[in-house]
């Protein structure tokens, strides 16, 4: 018989080791999956994890790594702050869309004027867009006790419809020959979010992600406000005893994660994507939830998890192309990663005893 | 020992990883005997009765019930064999009525009407009046305990185990309970009575087994010993008495005027027209059975729940709407009853837990940034000054025993040199030696000029350290009375008496 015994103090060793063990277990289970699909498992794992970094054409894929990891890290850093407090913002995808729409709207309203102030104004508009969209579930929770999980999630679909509306309506390119979508901001110098260092894929969003990681680390591990956020998640009554006002905490956490998601959307629309279309959002807001947990809600962990997640996306695409693996197999593979992480997570707080267990 | 014993226990042993909870424990109970199991927290009383009730399986040893081998695999088997138990913490559904709650605990409940009739019969026979149709949420703690007892009596047990039954009762309710237990005993039901309240055991029990560190350290007849002798057997040495001398009262440091507060939970009490004045150097004891507004009172005084303007005045300054940290800055600190999850964060280390309340009055942060070194230093200071037994400040709060964590929590507040300190149940679940040191620390604080409010269910504790006594009953606070010269009976009446039961006792006494 297998029994779980709660550890009196969480194990530091396992807290750091579980992500690694989870990655290895994913490789093994994923390899088995690919083998049953008739592919060479070693080859498939190599295509996913090795080739994007060191294989042929790696230079291109390496730049894609930062392009994909940037928004994931930026959003996840904000989400993790709320998750630590026990406030579950599931609607980062919606806040991401609203940030992009608001930021792009500022740029398109100014078009074709050139000004050094335009891009900063877009950044602020993007952050505000995401912030306000995150504020909706926060205020509903504070005043009416609604679940922020459901409200923030449902607002994603509202945001998607708004996105489709502006892409076909107010923000549509008047010179676009009837095609849906806005003007391409990549061709509008003042509004463009360019690659900062050629060949790396690093644009302002990647810089913002790094700043967010450092900022989140200082907030959560060096500042009393972060300490109180963590207390609120661990023991809500103790948090009130420590002077935390729950309403203020809810607004702060949802507002902050919304603003960061909005920023990610803005950097995406003004950079790699370039234009507002009805299919602009690519699921970064949802994947960032996985990234946040994969990174153990720790800013530095999120940095690594974002890079790893981006790698499996790029590698997964390559595996589809080169080995003809079905897209569903890749998604299962990514799902396994989260599954194993949460599974092995148990070892941090429990130890396993096999046999000899007595009641 | 003569005749057939009801329950015989020999060589019982139970070990958990790292601790032997019971080692070679043996004793015997005769039919109709009231047998006390006496010991400090952690002496192994709970483990022992859990083995008798089939909740825990012993590693070694034998138990015999009425001469036959007795190895209950689960509580159901124990109940079938005639062993019933009333737990310290009740397992009742507040939203259901008494009869429904009783039916839930039965294997084959009879129709509700028959059950209600049986409940009335038993409650009348044993002097425990209880209306089967009342909702449990509206009952007092004493009445809830009656539900549990009646639930047991319906099974017609041969042995009734009672775990710390009086900790939630008023003195009058204790009298009623003892009356019932004596009646049961006269009818031949044996009672295994677990407590660390020595006077009760001397009043009620025929014999006692004393446990210390998981071993039986003695058997005795409690009536032939003094409370002090019993205490020394229990603790294994002499223990210090508190010193309350050398204090004088100064100016009022906390004034509460006409404080009202709506209930915090569905069945929780509201606070109604609370008035109190606490002077510098004074220890004010607030007694009462839990659930009469203690938590609510602490929450309003600590600042967790704001109240109307001009209801709470700290050192002459209006504070009714200020939060906990603003009140800490003014010198009012507090320690809630619930140690894990309220006074301390279970998963955080002792170092981190200093930051919960200590950042206002101690230099643990600079401009909002945490100084971990200073926090660790403060944690070490608490551990040293209050003799907290732990490997170090890096240990999570949940890894400490209840008594050690309580010493830490009280120490954290006392060492911040408050002008007003409010503590709720400061020695609940704490062993006698630690409790004495906590009480002494509170007295020392008062002699340095702080005002201290001690909210407690333990009347002996309040008599020992408080200068004045108020009773909290159904959200109302009685006017203060000096503790000197106050009798236990007077206190009992201040605490709401016996919930309409005084007549019954009077009748029984008369007949």
Short mmCIF file of C-alpha atoms in Angstrom, two decimals, chain A residues 19 23 65 68-70 72-73 76 213 287-313 337-338 341:
data_model
loop_
_atom_site.label_atom_id
_atom_site.label_comp_id
_atom_site.label_asym_id
_atom_site.label_seq_id
_atom_site.Cartn_x
_atom_site.Cartn_y
_atom_site.Cartn_z
CA UNK A 19 10.19 20.94 -12.67
CA UNK A 23 10.35 17.61 -17.96
CA UNK A 65 12.04 31.67 -29.12
CA UNK A 68 7.08 33.64 -28.32
CA UNK A 69 8.51 33.58 -24.80
CA UNK A 70 8.29 37.36 -24.31
CA UNK A 72 4.17 34.42 -22.14
CA UNK A 73 6.62 35.60 -19.48
CA UNK A 76 2.62 34.96 -16.45
CA UNK A 213 10.34 39.39 -13.91
CA UNK A 287 -0.77 29.37 -22.10
CA UNK A 288 0.62 31.91 -19.65
CA UNK A 289 -1.43 30.22 -16.91
CA UNK A 290 0.51 27.03 -17.60
CA UNK A 291 3.76 28.99 -17.67
CA UNK A 292 2.96 30.58 -14.30
CA UNK A 293 2.41 27.20 -12.65
CA UNK A 294 5.28 25.52 -14.48
CA UNK A 295 7.48 28.29 -13.05
CA UNK A 296 6.11 27.56 -9.58
CA UNK A 297 4.63 31.08 -9.47
CA UNK A 298 8.20 32.28 -8.91
CA UNK A 299 9.40 35.06 -11.24
CA UNK A 300 12.68 33.37 -12.11
CA UNK A 301 10.91 30.05 -12.60
CA UNK A 302 8.47 31.78 -14.93
CA UNK A 303 11.37 33.13 -16.98
CA UNK A 304 12.67 29.59 -17.52
CA UNK A 305 9.20 28.09 -17.96
CA UNK A 306 8.31 30.71 -20.59
CA UNK A 307 11.42 29.83 -22.58
CA UNK A 308 10.70 26.09 -22.24
CA UNK A 309 7.08 26.52 -23.28
CA UNK A 310 8.11 28.61 -26.29
CA UNK A 311 10.57 25.87 -27.19
CA UNK A 312 7.89 23.16 -27.16
CA UNK A 313 5.71 25.37 -29.37
CA UNK A 337 4.20 18.70 -19.04
CA UNK A 338 1.67 20.46 -16.81
CA UNK A 341 4.52 19.05 -12.92
#
